[in-house]
Structures are given as structure tokens and as C-alpha cells.
Short mmCIF file of C-alpha atoms and ligand atoms in Angstrom, two decimals:
data_model
loop_
_atom_site.label_atom_id
_atom_site.label_comp_id
_atom_site.label_asym_id
_atom_site.label_seq_id
_atom_site.Cartn_x
_atom_site.Cartn_y
_atom_site.Cartn_z
CA MET A 533 -5.77 -2.52 21.49
CA THR A 534 -5.74 0.99 20.07
CA HIS A 535 -2.87 2.98 18.68
CA SER A 536 -4.82 6.05 17.64
CA SER A 537 -3.29 8.34 20.24
CA SER A 538 0.28 7.65 19.03
CA ALA A 539 2.16 9.91 16.65
CA PRO A 540 1.45 9.38 12.95
CA LEU A 541 3.67 6.87 11.12
CA ALA A 542 3.71 9.16 8.10
CA SER A 543 1.99 12.28 6.88
CA LEU A 544 1.49 14.52 3.91
CA ALA A 545 1.25 18.29 4.39
CA ARG A 546 -0.17 20.63 1.73
CA ILE A 547 0.94 18.40 -1.11
CA GLY A 548 0.68 19.69 -4.67
CA LYS A 549 1.57 17.71 -7.77
CA THR A 550 1.60 18.99 -11.34
CA TYR A 551 2.40 16.68 -14.25
CA GLY A 552 3.86 18.10 -17.46
CA ASP A 553 3.99 21.78 -18.27
CA GLY A 554 2.55 24.36 -20.62
CA ASP A 555 -0.25 22.92 -22.77
CA THR A 556 0.08 19.46 -21.22
CA GLU A 557 0.01 20.61 -17.61
CA VAL A 558 -2.25 18.57 -15.31
CA VAL A 559 -2.79 19.50 -11.69
CA ALA A 560 -3.19 16.07 -10.07
CA LEU A 561 -3.01 17.24 -6.45
CA ALA A 562 -3.83 20.75 -5.35
CA ASP A 563 -3.42 20.92 -1.60
CA ALA A 564 -3.71 17.52 -0.02
CA ASP A 565 -3.17 16.65 3.65
CA LEU A 566 -3.22 13.18 5.19
CA SER A 567 -1.87 11.45 8.30
CA ILE A 568 -1.35 7.72 8.68
CA ASN A 569 -1.76 6.38 12.20
CA PRO A 570 -0.36 3.15 13.60
CA GLY A 571 -2.90 0.35 13.83
CA GLU A 572 -5.36 1.74 11.31
CA ILE A 573 -6.80 0.69 8.00
CA LEU A 574 -7.41 3.82 5.97
CA LEU A 575 -9.30 3.66 2.69
CA ILE A 576 -8.82 6.28 -0.03
CA GLU A 577 -11.86 6.73 -2.21
CA GLY A 578 -12.74 9.18 -4.98
CA PRO A 579 -13.67 9.49 -8.66
CA SER A 580 -11.37 8.37 -11.45
CA GLY A 581 -8.70 10.99 -12.07
CA SER A 582 -9.14 12.66 -8.68
CA GLY A 583 -5.52 12.01 -7.65
CA LYS A 584 -5.62 8.83 -5.53
CA THR A 585 -2.75 6.97 -7.20
CA THR A 586 -0.69 10.15 -7.25
CA LEU A 587 -1.35 10.67 -3.53
CA ILE A 588 -0.39 7.14 -2.48
CA SER A 589 2.69 7.18 -4.76
CA ILE A 590 3.93 10.37 -3.09
CA LEU A 591 3.23 8.88 0.34
CA GLY A 592 5.29 5.80 -0.61
CA LEU A 593 8.21 7.94 -1.84
CA LEU A 594 7.76 6.64 -5.39
CA LEU A 595 7.00 10.10 -6.74
CA LYS A 596 8.23 13.56 -5.76
CA PRO A 597 5.61 16.19 -4.93
CA SER A 598 5.76 19.57 -6.69
CA ARG A 599 4.96 21.31 -3.43
CA GLY A 600 4.44 20.45 0.23
CA SER A 601 6.10 18.06 2.66
CA VAL A 602 6.22 14.31 3.27
CA PHE A 603 6.97 13.09 6.77
CA VAL A 604 8.00 9.52 7.57
CA GLY A 605 8.36 8.60 11.23
CA GLY A 606 8.28 12.28 12.18
CA ARG A 607 11.11 13.14 9.81
CA ASP A 608 10.66 15.49 6.84
CA VAL A 609 12.00 13.47 3.92
CA THR A 610 10.99 15.95 1.20
CA ALA A 611 14.38 17.60 0.88
CA LEU A 612 16.47 14.43 1.14
CA PRO A 613 18.57 13.53 -1.89
CA GLU A 614 17.18 10.87 -4.23
CA ARG A 615 19.82 8.34 -3.15
CA ALA A 616 18.56 8.43 0.47
CA LEU A 617 15.04 7.35 -0.48
CA PRO A 618 15.31 3.64 -1.44
CA LYS A 619 16.44 2.65 2.06
CA ILE A 620 13.66 4.61 3.79
CA ARG A 621 11.15 3.26 1.26
CA ALA A 622 12.23 -0.36 1.81
CA GLU A 623 12.21 -0.04 5.60
CA THR A 624 8.84 1.70 5.77
CA PHE A 625 6.53 0.49 3.00
CA GLY A 626 5.16 -2.64 1.42
CA PHE A 627 3.46 -2.03 -1.93
CA VAL A 628 0.55 -3.78 -3.63
CA PHE A 629 0.05 -1.82 -6.83
CA GLN A 630 -1.75 -2.54 -10.07
CA GLY A 631 0.17 -4.65 -12.56
CA PHE A 632 1.77 -6.87 -9.87
CA ASN A 633 5.37 -6.38 -11.10
CA LEU A 634 6.26 -9.99 -10.35
CA PHE A 635 9.45 -11.34 -11.90
CA PRO A 636 8.23 -13.68 -14.68
CA ALA A 637 11.18 -16.10 -14.40
CA LEU A 638 10.73 -16.62 -10.65
CA THR A 639 8.13 -18.79 -8.94
CA ALA A 640 5.66 -17.30 -6.47
CA LEU A 641 7.87 -18.50 -3.62
CA GLU A 642 11.03 -17.06 -5.20
CA ASN A 643 9.34 -13.71 -5.87
CA VAL A 644 8.30 -13.32 -2.25
CA ALA A 645 11.58 -14.66 -0.81
CA LEU A 646 13.61 -12.31 -3.02
CA ALA A 647 11.67 -9.30 -1.74
CA ILE A 648 12.26 -10.35 1.86
CA ARG A 649 15.97 -10.88 1.17
CA MET A 650 16.23 -7.44 -0.46
CA LYS A 651 14.70 -5.89 2.65
CA GLY A 652 17.24 -7.67 4.84
CA GLY A 653 14.54 -9.87 6.40
CA ARG A 654 15.45 -13.06 8.22
CA HIS A 655 14.75 -16.62 7.00
CA PRO A 656 13.40 -15.40 3.64
CA GLU A 657 12.25 -18.75 2.32
CA HIS A 658 10.54 -19.84 5.53
CA GLU A 659 8.90 -16.42 5.84
CA ALA A 660 7.80 -16.48 2.19
CA ARG A 661 6.11 -19.88 2.68
CA ARG A 662 4.30 -18.58 5.75
CA LEU A 663 3.03 -15.46 3.93
CA LEU A 664 1.93 -17.37 0.83
CA ALA A 665 0.02 -19.80 3.04
CA ALA A 666 -1.61 -16.83 4.80
CA VAL A 667 -2.99 -15.59 1.46
CA GLY A 668 -4.21 -19.09 0.54
CA LEU A 669 -1.52 -20.02 -1.98
CA GLU A 670 0.15 -22.99 -0.28
CA THR A 671 -0.58 -25.23 -3.26
CA ARG A 672 0.66 -22.71 -5.86
CA MET A 673 4.02 -21.65 -4.40
CA HIS A 674 6.12 -23.25 -7.13
CA HIS A 675 4.17 -21.82 -10.05
CA LEU A 676 5.52 -19.10 -12.32
CA PRO A 677 3.39 -15.93 -12.57
CA ALA A 678 2.36 -16.91 -16.14
CA ASN A 679 0.72 -20.04 -14.71
CA LEU A 680 -1.31 -18.21 -12.07
CA SER A 681 -4.68 -16.49 -12.42
CA GLY A 682 -5.01 -12.72 -11.99
CA GLY A 683 -6.31 -13.13 -8.46
CA GLN A 684 -3.51 -15.54 -7.55
CA LYS A 685 -0.87 -13.13 -8.89
CA GLN A 686 -2.50 -10.40 -6.84
CA ARG A 687 -2.17 -12.57 -3.73
CA VAL A 688 1.52 -13.20 -4.45
CA ALA A 689 1.93 -9.42 -4.66
CA ILE A 690 0.18 -9.05 -1.31
CA ALA A 691 2.41 -11.70 0.33
CA ARG A 692 5.44 -9.92 -1.11
CA ALA A 693 4.24 -6.55 0.29
CA LEU A 694 3.98 -8.09 3.76
CA GLY A 695 7.52 -9.51 3.60
CA GLY A 696 10.06 -7.85 5.85
CA ASN A 697 7.26 -6.58 8.13
CA PRO A 698 6.99 -3.00 6.85
CA PRO A 699 5.16 -0.65 9.24
CA ILE A 700 3.00 0.73 6.41
CA ILE A 701 1.31 -1.31 3.68
CA LEU A 702 0.12 0.64 0.64
CA GLY A 703 -2.35 -0.80 -1.85
CA ASP A 704 -3.84 0.57 -5.05
CA GLU A 705 -7.02 -1.46 -5.70
CA PRO A 706 -5.42 -4.56 -4.12
CA THR A 707 -8.66 -6.56 -4.08
CA ALA A 708 -9.94 -5.57 -7.54
CA ALA A 709 -9.04 -8.91 -9.15
CA LEU A 710 -10.17 -11.06 -6.24
CA ASP A 711 -13.40 -12.96 -5.68
CA THR A 712 -15.31 -12.02 -2.54
CA LYS A 713 -14.06 -14.90 -0.39
CA THR A 714 -10.40 -14.18 -1.20
CA ALA A 715 -10.82 -10.40 -0.92
CA LEU A 716 -12.37 -10.72 2.52
CA GLY A 717 -9.65 -13.20 3.57
CA VAL A 718 -6.92 -10.75 2.55
CA MET A 719 -8.61 -7.87 4.37
CA ASP A 720 -9.01 -10.03 7.45
CA LEU A 721 -5.26 -10.72 7.40
CA LEU A 722 -4.48 -7.00 7.01
CA ARG A 723 -6.92 -6.17 9.82
CA THR A 724 -5.10 -8.59 12.13
CA LEU A 725 -1.70 -7.10 11.25
CA ALA A 726 -2.99 -3.60 11.95
CA THR A 727 -4.73 -4.41 15.21
CA GLU A 728 -2.16 -6.80 16.70
CA GLN A 729 1.05 -5.27 15.40
CA GLY A 730 0.16 -1.58 15.12
CA ARG A 731 0.92 -1.51 11.42
CA ALA A 732 -0.95 0.83 9.09
CA VAL A 733 -2.72 -0.19 5.90
CA VAL A 734 -3.62 2.45 3.32
CA VAL A 735 -5.74 1.23 0.44
CA VAL A 736 -7.09 3.03 -2.62
CA THR A 737 -10.35 1.34 -3.48
CA HIS A 738 -13.75 1.52 -5.12
CA ASP A 739 -14.73 -1.69 -3.35
CA PRO A 740 -17.53 -1.22 -0.77
CA ARG A 741 -16.78 -4.71 0.63
CA LEU A 742 -13.68 -3.25 2.29
CA GLU A 743 -15.36 -0.64 4.46
CA ARG A 744 -16.28 -3.06 7.19
CA PHE A 745 -12.54 -3.70 7.84
CA ALA A 746 -11.51 -0.04 7.81
CA ASP A 747 -11.20 2.65 10.48
CA ARG A 748 -11.31 5.74 8.29
CA VAL A 749 -12.12 6.74 4.73
CA ALA A 750 -10.34 9.68 3.09
CA ARG A 751 -12.39 11.10 0.22
CA VAL A 752 -10.36 12.63 -2.60
CA GLU A 753 -11.84 15.02 -5.13
CA ASP A 754 -10.08 17.30 -7.61
CA GLY A 755 -6.68 16.79 -6.01
CA ARG A 756 -7.79 17.47 -2.47
CA VAL A 757 -8.70 15.32 0.54
CA ILE A 758 -12.14 16.85 1.00
CA ALA A 759 -13.24 14.72 3.99
CA ILE A 760 -11.95 12.05 6.32
CA ASP A 761 -14.73 9.97 7.81
CA THR A 762 -14.29 7.76 10.84
CA LEU A 763 -16.44 4.69 10.21
CA ALA A 764 -19.12 4.09 12.81
CA HIS A 765 -17.91 0.61 13.84
CA ALA A 766 -14.38 2.02 14.44
CA ALA A 767 -15.37 5.10 16.48
N1 ATP B 179 2.29 10.45 -15.46
C1 ATP B 179 1.32 11.32 -15.68
N2 ATP B 179 1.44 12.32 -16.58
C2 ATP B 179 0.46 13.21 -16.80
N3 ATP B 179 -0.72 13.21 -16.14
C3 ATP B 179 -0.92 12.24 -15.23
C4 ATP B 179 0.08 11.23 -14.95
N4 ATP B 179 -0.42 10.41 -13.99
C5 ATP B 179 -1.64 10.86 -13.70
N5 ATP B 179 -1.96 11.96 -14.43
C6 ATP B 179 -3.20 12.76 -14.35
O1 ATP B 179 -3.32 13.23 -13.01
C7 ATP B 179 -4.67 13.14 -12.57
C8 ATP B 179 -4.74 12.23 -11.33
O2 ATP B 179 -4.37 10.91 -11.73
P1 ATP B 179 -4.37 9.69 -10.71
O3 ATP B 179 -3.80 8.53 -11.45
O4 ATP B 179 -3.70 10.09 -9.45
O5 ATP B 179 -5.94 9.49 -10.46
P2 ATP B 179 -6.73 8.33 -9.72
O6 ATP B 179 -7.63 8.99 -8.71
O7 ATP B 179 -5.78 7.31 -9.23
O8 ATP B 179 -7.66 7.74 -10.89
P3 ATP B 179 -8.19 6.21 -11.14
O9 ATP B 179 -9.30 5.98 -10.12
O10 ATP B 179 -8.72 6.25 -12.53
O11 ATP B 179 -7.02 5.26 -10.95
C9 ATP B 179 -5.48 12.63 -13.75
O12 ATP B 179 -6.04 13.74 -14.42
C10 ATP B 179 -4.44 11.95 -14.62
O13 ATP B 179 -4.81 11.98 -15.98
MG1 MG B 180 -5.47 5.28 -9.74
#
């Protein structure tokens, strides 16, 4: 099944982002363009400081661009008031970012179920159990984050990102803390969601193990997307 001829799920047009001002000014993105297509896994690669986290944060409506436009489902959301964004964000994106942001007082199961409930998803507890099993955590569901390893916390964060079935899953180094077997298992799950459900997965990574699962690689340098390569096995 291919979705590549459909309209993009989201896109960035001529995005610029400047942090600070005067002496502390940093141009993080200069003029970046990117489209996210249904059914694809898109990797974002580039040197440290090139703007990858900034780019994916703007795409996920976590950060406002200084210039340019963000489109979600064909709609320009750049000029919308701040209060309109949480709903669009929750309906569109699942996030797996560094630092996990799990609630320390809630078990793995409660963390995932809460996220599903907040997105208005159905049967949150049942769904949370299913997702935790899919990331290999069926025997750790009732543990608090403090009693999980780094890789296990990362998998809870991945299960939480998948809750509520968002059309776009965004990850910033989501497999960095995982051993090879777990990392490949997670990517296999994401590949299935993309191919069978037409969802898009956008992942910032330095991890060459991920390329075999991906359709395209966007290369970021100095705040620009300098190339987008279609991987040979996906062409
Ligand atoms: N909140 C901030 N305030 C000021 N400068 C920032 C801020 N966040 C990022 N920067 C700067 O913007 C540039 C791009 O940062 P960004 O985090 O997007 O890079 P990155 O490609 O994700 O790097 P890494 O691979 O190290 O995670 C860097 O020069 C960084 O120092
Ligand atoms: Mg980063």
C-alpha cells in the first residue's frame, strides 16, 4: 500500500527561527522547507546544532517560527492564536522527545492511559495495556518511572506517543537509549503503523540502524534542509 501520492499531512514552508536577540542572537533555522506524507517514515539527520530539534518542535506546534508558515492538514496554522494550538497539537501529533517527561507518581500503565484519556481516546486502560505490550513492557506496566531503566522509560514514552492514534508521530532520538533488539522492535512497530494505517513518523536520529525502516532522509545543515534523499529500498 502506498500513500505517497496523497496530500501532505503537514508541511513547513520557508521556516526561519532566531533565538534571543542582540549579542545572544542565534539563527537556528534559516530557510527550511519540509513536507510530511501519509504512510512514510522520514528521518531527519544532521550535525549537532544544525537545527533538527528546532525544526521538529516547530512542526509539532511546540515552538513558534520567527518566519515562514506551518501547515497541518492543508491548513495554515501559523497565524492562529496560541489558545487554538493545544487541540490541533493533541489531535495531530504524538511526541517521543528526550527526557521522557513521564509523571513520576504514576505507573507506566497510568502514564499511558492518562495521555489517551487527555486525547479523548476510547478505553484508555485497555488501549494502554495493548500499547505497552507492543513495546515489550507487559511485565513492567505497574512500575513507577523511577523503577524502570532508561530504555524502558523510553518505551513507555513511545507507547504514550502512540496513544489516541495521532496521524503524525514525532521523535527526537527515540531509540538512543535502546539496545539493538528493542530499537529494531520499536521501528518495526512504527513501520507497520505507517504502512498499514497511513500514519507518518518523523524521527530525528544519528542512528544508522534506522535507515532500513525509513522512506526518506532529510539532511539538515546550518538551519536548512539541504537534501531529501529517497532511500533505495523505498523508491
Ligand atoms: N532555547 C534556545 N535558546 C538559544 N539558542 C538555542 C535554543 N535552542 C537551541 N538553540 C541553538 O539553536 C541552534 C540549533 O539547535 P537545535 O537544538 O535545533 O540543534 P540540533 O540539530 O537538534 O542539535 P543536537 O543534534 O545537538 O540535538 C544551536 O546553535 C543551538 O545552540
Ligand atoms: Mg537536538
